[in-house]
Short mmCIF file of C-alpha atoms and ligand atoms in Angstrom, two decimals:
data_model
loop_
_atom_site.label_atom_id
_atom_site.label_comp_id
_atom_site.label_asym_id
_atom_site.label_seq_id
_atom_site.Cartn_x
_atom_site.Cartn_y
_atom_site.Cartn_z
CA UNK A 16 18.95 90.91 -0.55
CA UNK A 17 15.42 91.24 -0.90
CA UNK A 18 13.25 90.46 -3.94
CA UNK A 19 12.40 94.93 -4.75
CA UNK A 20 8.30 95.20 -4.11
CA UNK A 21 8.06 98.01 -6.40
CA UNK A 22 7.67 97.23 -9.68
CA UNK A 23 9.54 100.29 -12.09
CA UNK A 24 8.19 100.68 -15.34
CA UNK A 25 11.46 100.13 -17.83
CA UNK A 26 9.88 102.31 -20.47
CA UNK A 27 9.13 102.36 -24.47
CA UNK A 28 12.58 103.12 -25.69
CA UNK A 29 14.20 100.66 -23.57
CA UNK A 30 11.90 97.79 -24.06
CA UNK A 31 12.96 98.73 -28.18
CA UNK A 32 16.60 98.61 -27.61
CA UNK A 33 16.11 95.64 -25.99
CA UNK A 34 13.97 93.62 -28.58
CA UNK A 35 15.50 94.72 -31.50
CA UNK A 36 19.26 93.90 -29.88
CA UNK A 37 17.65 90.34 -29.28
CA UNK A 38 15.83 90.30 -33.11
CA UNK A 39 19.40 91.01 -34.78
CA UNK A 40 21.72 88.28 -32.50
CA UNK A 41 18.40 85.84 -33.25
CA UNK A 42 18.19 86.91 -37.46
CA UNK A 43 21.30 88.30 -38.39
CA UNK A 44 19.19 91.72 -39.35
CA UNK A 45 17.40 94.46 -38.12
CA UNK A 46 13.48 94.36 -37.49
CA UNK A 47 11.94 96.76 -40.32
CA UNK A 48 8.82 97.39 -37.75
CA UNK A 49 7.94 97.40 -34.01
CA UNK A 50 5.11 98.27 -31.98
CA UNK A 51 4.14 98.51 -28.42
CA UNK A 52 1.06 97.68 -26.14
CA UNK A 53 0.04 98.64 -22.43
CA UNK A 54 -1.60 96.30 -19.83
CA UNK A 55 -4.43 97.67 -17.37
CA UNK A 56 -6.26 98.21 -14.70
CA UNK A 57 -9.74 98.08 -14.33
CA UNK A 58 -11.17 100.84 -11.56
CA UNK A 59 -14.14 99.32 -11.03
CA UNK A 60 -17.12 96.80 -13.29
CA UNK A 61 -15.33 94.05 -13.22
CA UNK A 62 -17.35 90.49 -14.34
CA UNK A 63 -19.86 92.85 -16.35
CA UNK A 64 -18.36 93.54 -19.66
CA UNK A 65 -19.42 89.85 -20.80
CA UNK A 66 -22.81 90.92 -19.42
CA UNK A 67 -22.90 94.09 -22.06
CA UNK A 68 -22.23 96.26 -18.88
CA UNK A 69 -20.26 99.39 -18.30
CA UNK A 70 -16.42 99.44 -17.31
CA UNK A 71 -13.87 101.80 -16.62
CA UNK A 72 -10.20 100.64 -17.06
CA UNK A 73 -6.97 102.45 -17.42
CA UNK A 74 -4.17 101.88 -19.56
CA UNK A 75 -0.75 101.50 -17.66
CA UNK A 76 2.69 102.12 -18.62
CA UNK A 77 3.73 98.70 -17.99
CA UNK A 78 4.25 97.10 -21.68
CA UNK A 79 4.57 95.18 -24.48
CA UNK A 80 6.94 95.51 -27.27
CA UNK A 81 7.30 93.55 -30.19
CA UNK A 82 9.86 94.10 -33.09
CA UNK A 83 9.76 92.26 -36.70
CA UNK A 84 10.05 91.83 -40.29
CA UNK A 85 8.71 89.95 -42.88
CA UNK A 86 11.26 87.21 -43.68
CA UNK A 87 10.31 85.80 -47.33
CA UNK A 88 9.12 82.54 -46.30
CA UNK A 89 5.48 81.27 -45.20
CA UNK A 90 6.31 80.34 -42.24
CA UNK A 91 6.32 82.57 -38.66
CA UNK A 92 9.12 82.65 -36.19
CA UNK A 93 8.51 84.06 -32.45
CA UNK A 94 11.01 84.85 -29.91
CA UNK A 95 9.38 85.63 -26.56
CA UNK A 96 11.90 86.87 -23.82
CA UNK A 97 10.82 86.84 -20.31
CA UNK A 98 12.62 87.34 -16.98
CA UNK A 99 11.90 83.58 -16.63
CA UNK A 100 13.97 82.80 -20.15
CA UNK A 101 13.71 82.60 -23.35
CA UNK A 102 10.50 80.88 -25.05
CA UNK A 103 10.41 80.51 -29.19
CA UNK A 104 7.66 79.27 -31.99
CA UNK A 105 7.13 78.61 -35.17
CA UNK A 106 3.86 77.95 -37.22
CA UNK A 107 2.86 78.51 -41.15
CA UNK A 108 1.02 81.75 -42.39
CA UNK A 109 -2.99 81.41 -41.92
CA UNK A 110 -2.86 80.80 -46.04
CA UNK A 111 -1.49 77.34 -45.33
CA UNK A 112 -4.61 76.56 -43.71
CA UNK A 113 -2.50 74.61 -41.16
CA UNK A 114 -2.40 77.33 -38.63
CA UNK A 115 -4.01 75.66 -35.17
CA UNK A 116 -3.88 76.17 -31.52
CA UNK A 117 -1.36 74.24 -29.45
CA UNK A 118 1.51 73.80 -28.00
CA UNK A 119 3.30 75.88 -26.25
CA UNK A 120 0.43 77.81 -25.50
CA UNK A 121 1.96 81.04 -24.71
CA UNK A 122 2.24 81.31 -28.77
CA UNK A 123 -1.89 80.43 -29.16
CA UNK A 124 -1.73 84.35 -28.01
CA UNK A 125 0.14 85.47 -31.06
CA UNK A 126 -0.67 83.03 -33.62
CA UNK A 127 -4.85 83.45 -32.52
CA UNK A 128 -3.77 87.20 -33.94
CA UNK A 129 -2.50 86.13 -36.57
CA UNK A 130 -5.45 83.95 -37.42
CA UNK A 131 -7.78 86.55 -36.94
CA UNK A 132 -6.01 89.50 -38.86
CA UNK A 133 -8.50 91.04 -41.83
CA UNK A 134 -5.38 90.95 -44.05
CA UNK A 135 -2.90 88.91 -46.16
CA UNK A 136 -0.42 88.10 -43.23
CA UNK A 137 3.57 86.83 -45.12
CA UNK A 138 5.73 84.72 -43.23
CA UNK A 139 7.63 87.28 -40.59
CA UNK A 140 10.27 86.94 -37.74
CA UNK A 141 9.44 88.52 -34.56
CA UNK A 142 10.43 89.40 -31.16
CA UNK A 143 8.92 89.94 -27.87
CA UNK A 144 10.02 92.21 -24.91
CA UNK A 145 7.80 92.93 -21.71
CA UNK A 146 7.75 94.50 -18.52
CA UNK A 147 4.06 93.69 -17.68
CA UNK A 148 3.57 90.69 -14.90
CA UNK A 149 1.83 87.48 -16.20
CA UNK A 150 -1.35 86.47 -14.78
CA UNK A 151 -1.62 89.34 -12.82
CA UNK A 152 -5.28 90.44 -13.32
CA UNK A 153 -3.10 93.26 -15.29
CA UNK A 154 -4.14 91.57 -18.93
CA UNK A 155 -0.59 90.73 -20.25
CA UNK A 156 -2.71 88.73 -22.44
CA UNK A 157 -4.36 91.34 -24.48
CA UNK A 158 -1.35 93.41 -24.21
CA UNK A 159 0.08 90.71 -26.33
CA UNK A 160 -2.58 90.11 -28.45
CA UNK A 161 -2.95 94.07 -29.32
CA UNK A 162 0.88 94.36 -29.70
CA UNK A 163 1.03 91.59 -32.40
CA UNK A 164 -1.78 93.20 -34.14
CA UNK A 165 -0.21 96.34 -34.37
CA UNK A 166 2.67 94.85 -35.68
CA UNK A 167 1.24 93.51 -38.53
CA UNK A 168 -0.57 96.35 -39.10
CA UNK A 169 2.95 97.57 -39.73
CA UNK A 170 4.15 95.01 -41.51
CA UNK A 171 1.07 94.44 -44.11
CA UNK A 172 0.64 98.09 -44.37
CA UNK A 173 -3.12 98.51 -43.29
CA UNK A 174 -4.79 99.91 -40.24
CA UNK A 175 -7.85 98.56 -38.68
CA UNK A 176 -10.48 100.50 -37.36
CA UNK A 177 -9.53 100.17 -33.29
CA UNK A 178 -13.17 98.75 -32.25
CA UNK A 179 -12.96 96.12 -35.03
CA UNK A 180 -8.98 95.41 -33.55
CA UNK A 181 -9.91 95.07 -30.15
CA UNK A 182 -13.10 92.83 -31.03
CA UNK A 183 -10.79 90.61 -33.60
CA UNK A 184 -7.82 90.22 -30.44
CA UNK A 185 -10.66 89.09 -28.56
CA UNK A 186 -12.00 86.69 -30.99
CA UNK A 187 -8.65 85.64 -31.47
CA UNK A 188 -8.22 84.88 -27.11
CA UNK A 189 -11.48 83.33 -27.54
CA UNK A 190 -10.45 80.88 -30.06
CA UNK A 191 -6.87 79.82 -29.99
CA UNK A 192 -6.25 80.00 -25.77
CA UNK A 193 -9.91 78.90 -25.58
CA UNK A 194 -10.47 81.99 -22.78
CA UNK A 195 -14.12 83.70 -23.34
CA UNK A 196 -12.94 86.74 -22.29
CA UNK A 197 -15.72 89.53 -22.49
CA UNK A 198 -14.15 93.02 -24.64
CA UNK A 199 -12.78 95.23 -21.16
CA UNK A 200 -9.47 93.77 -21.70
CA UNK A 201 -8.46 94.17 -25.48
CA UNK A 202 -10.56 97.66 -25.77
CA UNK A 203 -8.70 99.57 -23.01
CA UNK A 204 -5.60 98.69 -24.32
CA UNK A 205 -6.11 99.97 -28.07
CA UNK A 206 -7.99 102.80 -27.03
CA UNK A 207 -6.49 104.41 -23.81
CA UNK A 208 -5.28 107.29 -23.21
CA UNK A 209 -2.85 109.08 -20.73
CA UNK A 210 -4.02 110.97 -18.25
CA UNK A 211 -7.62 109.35 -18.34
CA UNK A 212 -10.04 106.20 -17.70
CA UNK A 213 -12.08 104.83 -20.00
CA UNK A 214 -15.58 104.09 -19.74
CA UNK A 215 -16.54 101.16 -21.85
CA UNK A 216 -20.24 100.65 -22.67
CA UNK A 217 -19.98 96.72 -23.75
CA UNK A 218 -23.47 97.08 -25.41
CA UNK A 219 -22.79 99.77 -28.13
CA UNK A 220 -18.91 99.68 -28.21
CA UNK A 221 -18.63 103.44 -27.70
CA UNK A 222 -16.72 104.50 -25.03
CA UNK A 223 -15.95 108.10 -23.03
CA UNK A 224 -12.78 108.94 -22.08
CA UNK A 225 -12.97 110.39 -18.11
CA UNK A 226 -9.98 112.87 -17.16
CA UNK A 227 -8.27 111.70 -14.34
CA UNK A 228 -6.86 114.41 -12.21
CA UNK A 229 -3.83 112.79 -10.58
CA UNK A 230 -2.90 115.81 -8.11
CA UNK A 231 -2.51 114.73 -4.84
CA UNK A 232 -3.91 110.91 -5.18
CA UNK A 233 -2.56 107.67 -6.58
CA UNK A 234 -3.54 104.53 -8.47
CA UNK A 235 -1.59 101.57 -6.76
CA UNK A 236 -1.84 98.24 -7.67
CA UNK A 237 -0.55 95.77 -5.47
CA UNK A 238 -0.06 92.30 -6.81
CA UNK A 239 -0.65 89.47 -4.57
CA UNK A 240 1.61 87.14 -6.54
CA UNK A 241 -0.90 84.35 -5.93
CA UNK A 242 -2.74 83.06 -8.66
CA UNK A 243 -5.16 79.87 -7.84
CA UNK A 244 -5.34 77.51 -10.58
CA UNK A 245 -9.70 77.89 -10.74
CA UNK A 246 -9.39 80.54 -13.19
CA UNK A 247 -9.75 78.09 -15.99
CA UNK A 248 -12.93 76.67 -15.07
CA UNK A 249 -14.29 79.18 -13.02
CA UNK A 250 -14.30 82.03 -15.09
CA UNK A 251 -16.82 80.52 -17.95
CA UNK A 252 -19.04 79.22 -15.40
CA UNK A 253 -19.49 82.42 -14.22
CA UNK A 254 -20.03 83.77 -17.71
CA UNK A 255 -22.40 81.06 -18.09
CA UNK A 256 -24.38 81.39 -15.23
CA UNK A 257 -24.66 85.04 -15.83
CA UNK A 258 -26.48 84.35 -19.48
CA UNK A 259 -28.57 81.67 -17.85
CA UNK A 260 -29.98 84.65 -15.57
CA UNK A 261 -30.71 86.80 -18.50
CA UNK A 262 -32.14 84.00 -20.34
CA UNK A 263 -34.74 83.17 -17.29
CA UNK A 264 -35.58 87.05 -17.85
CA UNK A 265 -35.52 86.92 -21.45
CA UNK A 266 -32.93 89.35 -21.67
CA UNK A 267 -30.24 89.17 -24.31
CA UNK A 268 -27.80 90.28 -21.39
CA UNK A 269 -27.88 91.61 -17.91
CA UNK A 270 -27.91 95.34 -19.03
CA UNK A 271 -30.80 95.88 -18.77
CA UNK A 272 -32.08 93.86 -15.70
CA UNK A 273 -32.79 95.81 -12.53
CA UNK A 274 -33.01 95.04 -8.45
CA UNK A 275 -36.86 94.09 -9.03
CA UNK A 276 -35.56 91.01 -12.01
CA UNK A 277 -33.00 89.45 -8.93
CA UNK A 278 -35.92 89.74 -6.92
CA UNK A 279 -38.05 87.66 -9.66
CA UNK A 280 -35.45 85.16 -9.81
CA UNK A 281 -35.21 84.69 -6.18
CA UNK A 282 -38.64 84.49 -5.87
CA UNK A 283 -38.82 81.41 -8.52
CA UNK A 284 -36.66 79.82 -6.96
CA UNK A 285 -33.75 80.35 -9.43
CA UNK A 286 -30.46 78.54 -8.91
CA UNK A 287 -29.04 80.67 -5.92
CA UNK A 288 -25.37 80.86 -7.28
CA UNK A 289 -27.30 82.02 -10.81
CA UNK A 290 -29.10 84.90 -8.48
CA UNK A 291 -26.22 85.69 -6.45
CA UNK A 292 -24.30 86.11 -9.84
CA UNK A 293 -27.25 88.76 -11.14
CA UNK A 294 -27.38 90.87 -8.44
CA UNK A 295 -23.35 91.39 -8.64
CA UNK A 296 -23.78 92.38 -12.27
CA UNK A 297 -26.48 94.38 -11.83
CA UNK A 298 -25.37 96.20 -8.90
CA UNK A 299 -21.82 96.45 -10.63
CA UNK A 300 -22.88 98.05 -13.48
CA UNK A 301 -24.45 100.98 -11.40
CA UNK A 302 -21.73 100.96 -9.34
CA UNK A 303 -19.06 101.28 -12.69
CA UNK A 304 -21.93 104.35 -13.85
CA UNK A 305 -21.49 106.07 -10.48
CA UNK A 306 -18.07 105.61 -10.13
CA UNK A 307 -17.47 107.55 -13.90
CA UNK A 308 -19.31 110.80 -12.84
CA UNK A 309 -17.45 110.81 -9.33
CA UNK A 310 -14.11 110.77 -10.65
CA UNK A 311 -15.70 113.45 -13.41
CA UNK A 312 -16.31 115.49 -10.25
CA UNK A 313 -13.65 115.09 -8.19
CA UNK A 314 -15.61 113.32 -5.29
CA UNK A 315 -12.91 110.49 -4.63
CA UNK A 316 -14.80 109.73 -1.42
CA UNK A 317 -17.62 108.38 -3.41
CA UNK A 318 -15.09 106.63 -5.66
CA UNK A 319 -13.63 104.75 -2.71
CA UNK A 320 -16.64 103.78 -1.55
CA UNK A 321 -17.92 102.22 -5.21
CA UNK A 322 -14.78 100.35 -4.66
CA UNK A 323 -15.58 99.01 -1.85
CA UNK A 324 -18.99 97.99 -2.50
CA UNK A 325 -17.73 96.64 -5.46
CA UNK A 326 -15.31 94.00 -3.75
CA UNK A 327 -17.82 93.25 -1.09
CA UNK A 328 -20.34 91.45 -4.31
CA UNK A 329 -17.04 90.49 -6.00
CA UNK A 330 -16.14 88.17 -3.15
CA UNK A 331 -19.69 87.47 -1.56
CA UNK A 332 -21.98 87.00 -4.86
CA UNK A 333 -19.53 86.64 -7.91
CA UNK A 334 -17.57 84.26 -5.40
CA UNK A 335 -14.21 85.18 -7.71
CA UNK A 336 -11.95 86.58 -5.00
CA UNK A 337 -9.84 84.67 -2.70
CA UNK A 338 -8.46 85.11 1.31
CA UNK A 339 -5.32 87.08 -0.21
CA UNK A 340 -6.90 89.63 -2.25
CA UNK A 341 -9.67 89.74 0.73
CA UNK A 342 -6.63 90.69 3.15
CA UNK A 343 -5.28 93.25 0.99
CA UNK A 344 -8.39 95.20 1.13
CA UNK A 345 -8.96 94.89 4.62
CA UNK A 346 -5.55 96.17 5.41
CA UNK A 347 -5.72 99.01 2.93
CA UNK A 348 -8.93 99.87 4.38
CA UNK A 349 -7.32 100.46 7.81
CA UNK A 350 -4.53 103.16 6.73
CA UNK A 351 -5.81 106.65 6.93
CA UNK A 352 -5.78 108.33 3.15
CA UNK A 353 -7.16 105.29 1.50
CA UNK A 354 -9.86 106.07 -0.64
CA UNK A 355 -11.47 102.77 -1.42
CA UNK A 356 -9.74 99.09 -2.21
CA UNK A 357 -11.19 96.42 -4.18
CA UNK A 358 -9.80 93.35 -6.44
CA UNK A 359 -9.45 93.85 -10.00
CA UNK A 360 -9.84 91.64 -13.12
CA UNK A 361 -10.95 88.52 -13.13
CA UNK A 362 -10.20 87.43 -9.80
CA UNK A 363 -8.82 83.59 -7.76
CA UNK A 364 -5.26 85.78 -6.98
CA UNK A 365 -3.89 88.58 -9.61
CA UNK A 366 -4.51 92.34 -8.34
CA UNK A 367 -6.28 94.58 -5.85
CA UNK A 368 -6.86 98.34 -6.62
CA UNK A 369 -6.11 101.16 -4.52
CA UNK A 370 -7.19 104.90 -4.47
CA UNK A 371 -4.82 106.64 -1.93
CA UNK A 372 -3.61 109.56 -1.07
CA UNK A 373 0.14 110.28 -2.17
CA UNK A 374 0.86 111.15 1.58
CA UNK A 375 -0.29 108.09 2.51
CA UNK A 376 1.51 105.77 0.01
CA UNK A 377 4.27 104.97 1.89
CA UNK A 378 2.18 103.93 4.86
CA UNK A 379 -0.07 102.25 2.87
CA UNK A 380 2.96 100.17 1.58
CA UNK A 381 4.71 99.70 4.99
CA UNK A 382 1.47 98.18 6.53
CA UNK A 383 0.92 95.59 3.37
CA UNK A 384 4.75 94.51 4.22
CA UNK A 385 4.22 93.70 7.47
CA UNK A 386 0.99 92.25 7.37
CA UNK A 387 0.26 90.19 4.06
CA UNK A 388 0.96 86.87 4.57
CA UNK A 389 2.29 86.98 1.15
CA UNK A 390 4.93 88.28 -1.30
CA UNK A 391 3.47 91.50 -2.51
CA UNK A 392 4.51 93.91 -5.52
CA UNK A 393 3.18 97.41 -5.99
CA UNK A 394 2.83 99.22 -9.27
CA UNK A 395 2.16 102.86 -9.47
CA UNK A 396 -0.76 103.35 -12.35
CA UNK A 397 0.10 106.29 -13.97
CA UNK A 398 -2.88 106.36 -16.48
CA UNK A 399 -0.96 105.67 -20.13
CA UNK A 400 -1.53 105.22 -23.67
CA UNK A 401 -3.22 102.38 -25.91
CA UNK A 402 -1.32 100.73 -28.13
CA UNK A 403 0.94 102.37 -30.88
CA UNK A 404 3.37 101.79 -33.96
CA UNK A 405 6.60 102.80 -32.62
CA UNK A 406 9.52 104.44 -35.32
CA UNK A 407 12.53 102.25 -35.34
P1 ADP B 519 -3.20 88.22 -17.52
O1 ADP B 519 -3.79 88.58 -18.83
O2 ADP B 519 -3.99 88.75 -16.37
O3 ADP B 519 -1.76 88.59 -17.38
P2 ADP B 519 -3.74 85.59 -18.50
O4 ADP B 519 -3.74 84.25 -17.85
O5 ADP B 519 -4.98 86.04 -19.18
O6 ADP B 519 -3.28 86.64 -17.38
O7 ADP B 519 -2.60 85.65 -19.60
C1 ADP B 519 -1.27 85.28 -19.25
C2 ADP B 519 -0.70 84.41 -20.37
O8 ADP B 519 -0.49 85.23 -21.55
C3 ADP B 519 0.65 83.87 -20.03
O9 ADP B 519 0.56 82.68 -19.30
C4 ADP B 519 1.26 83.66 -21.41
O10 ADP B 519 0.79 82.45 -21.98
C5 ADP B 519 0.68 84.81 -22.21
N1 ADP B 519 1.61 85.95 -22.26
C6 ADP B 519 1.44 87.17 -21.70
N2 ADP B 519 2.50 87.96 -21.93
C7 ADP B 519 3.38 87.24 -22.64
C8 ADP B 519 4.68 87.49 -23.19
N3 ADP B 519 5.30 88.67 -23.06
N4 ADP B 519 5.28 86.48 -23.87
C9 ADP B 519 4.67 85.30 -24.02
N5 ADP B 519 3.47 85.00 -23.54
C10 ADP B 519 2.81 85.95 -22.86
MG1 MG B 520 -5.71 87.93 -19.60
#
């Protein structure tokens, strides 16, 4: 049979049932707290929110749950189970002062939370359920990270204001996987909200939440299943090439350069990957503004267009995409009732995005099957809720 394409979201209850079945077999009790965390998509702005640009993800209903209790001791115990087993961990409470990154480094995710958390974290016993694909471009990463948080939350009794959470999951990314992941990721999934996008401004932290009416259209992701191994260096060149262009303008970011401070650049014979890099940001974070008050309007047209534009400088001046994600786009831009297609997240393989019609879904679908030369998943993205405490 087949591996199914479509990937069906198992939902919160389920995902609950499951972890806490797995937390009393593993502990011999039940888990005294749980919580749960979403993935995302981002619509369009994507290499800009480390540039203090504008972004406008959505929250999906693809997620992470985590179960736990506090167990008495000082030291942590993790269960993580995936499709592809079972993974475990165990490290001492930050008080120890022994608490470091290492191996395995799925756990740096969790214990970088732990880490980070503005609060007296006790030895506790947790477990970990998903539904959300790894290394997607659909940030299973900060789903974790935000999941774990909210757990302890839970478990030490205290809640955290949900800017300072999302900019403490991101420290905690930055320091214990070593990723310098800009804020998109780890904001849109405390913060969002069902039925809507959220517009990020990177610079202030505030953020605008943008109905989304679904009526006749959909948000389908399609997952290349490819996922080229650059990503690790890539990704802070990039970032660093991007602050190397603000520097040379005597910026503190990109924000606030224009079309006329590429042109300086280019003109002084800037590095031309450093220029090429600008103009993407600058032209993305227009883009991400324009693309906010079209959806606001209805005018999905412009939308689609914004997307495309968007993966054209993705792939030809932020050099991040890669010949599947550029075949994706080109077929989805061929079937009547597509919108707009682009690549999403960080790019080298994950996810493209996909405004379409629902007429046209099935068409949409039918053509990717027969003509990607890979093994392609779709994921309907129902705009969903940020993270949240669940009741046991
Ligand atoms: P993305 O965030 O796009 O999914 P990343 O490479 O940033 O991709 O993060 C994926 C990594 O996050 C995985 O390789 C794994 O280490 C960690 N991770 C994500 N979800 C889980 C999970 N449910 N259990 C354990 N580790 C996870
Ligand atoms: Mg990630």
């Amino acid at each position: 049979m087949p591996a199914p394409t479509d990937a069906v979201s198992t939902g919160e209850a389920a995902l609950l049932r499951k972890a806490s079945d797995i937390f009393a077999v593993t502990f011999k009790r039940n888990p005294t707290d749980a919580a749960a965390a979403p993935g995302r998509v981002n619509l369009i702005g994507d290499h800009v929110d480390y540039c203090e640009g504008y972004v406008l993800p959505v929250a999906l209903p693809f997620l992470t749950v985590v179960v736990g209790a506090n167990n008495g001791t000082s030291t942590c115990r993790v269960v993580s189970v995936l499709d592809s087993g079972r993974n475990e961990a165990t490290f001492p409470t930050p008080s120890s002062g022994q608490l470091k990154p290492g191996e395995p480094a799925w756990a740096n995710y969790v214990k970088g939370v732990v880490a980070n958390f503005p609060g007296a974290v006790k030895g506790f016993d947790a477990v970990i359920v998903s539904d959300l694909p790894m290394g997607a471009g659909l940030s299973s990463s900060a789903s974790v990270e935000v999941a774990t948080f909210t757990l302890l939350e839970a478990l030490t009794g205290t809640n955290t204001d949900p800017v300072k959470k999302a900019q403490l999951c991101q420290k905690a990314e930055h320091e214990f996987p070593g990723m310098p992941c800009g804020i998109m990721d780890q904001y849109v999934v405390t913060m969002g909200k069902k039925d809507h996008a959220l517009l990020i401004d990177c610079r202030s932290l505030e953020s605008t939440q943008v109905p989304i009416s679904n009526g006749d259209t959909v948000i389908l992701v399609i997952n290349s299943n490819v996922k080229h191994q650059l990503t690790g260096s890539e990704y802070p060149q990039r970032r660093a090439q991007c602050q190397k262009a603000a520097e040379l303008l005597g910026f503190p970011s990109l924000r606030n350069a224009t079309s006329e401070h590429v042109e300086d650049l280019r003109r002084k014979k800037c590095d031309v990957d450093v220029v090429k890099r600008a103009q993407h940001v600058v032209e993305e974070i227009r883009r991400t503004e324009q693309c906010a008050k079209s959806l606001l309007v209805g005018d999905l047209k412009r939308v689609g267009k914004l997307f495309y534009e968007s993966h054209e400088t993705l792939r030809n001046l932020m050099e991040v995409s890669c010949p599947e994600l550029d075949q994706l786009v080109a077929i989805a831009k061929t079937v009547e009732g597509v919108y707009g297609a682009r690549m999403t997240g960080g790019g080298f393989g994950g996810s493209a995005v996909v405004l379409v019609k629902n007429g046209a879904v099935e068409q949409l679908k039918s053509r990717i099957l027969s003509e990607y030369k890979g093994k392609p998943t779709f994921l309907v993205a129902v705009p969903s809720d940020g993270a949240r405490k669940l009741n046991m």
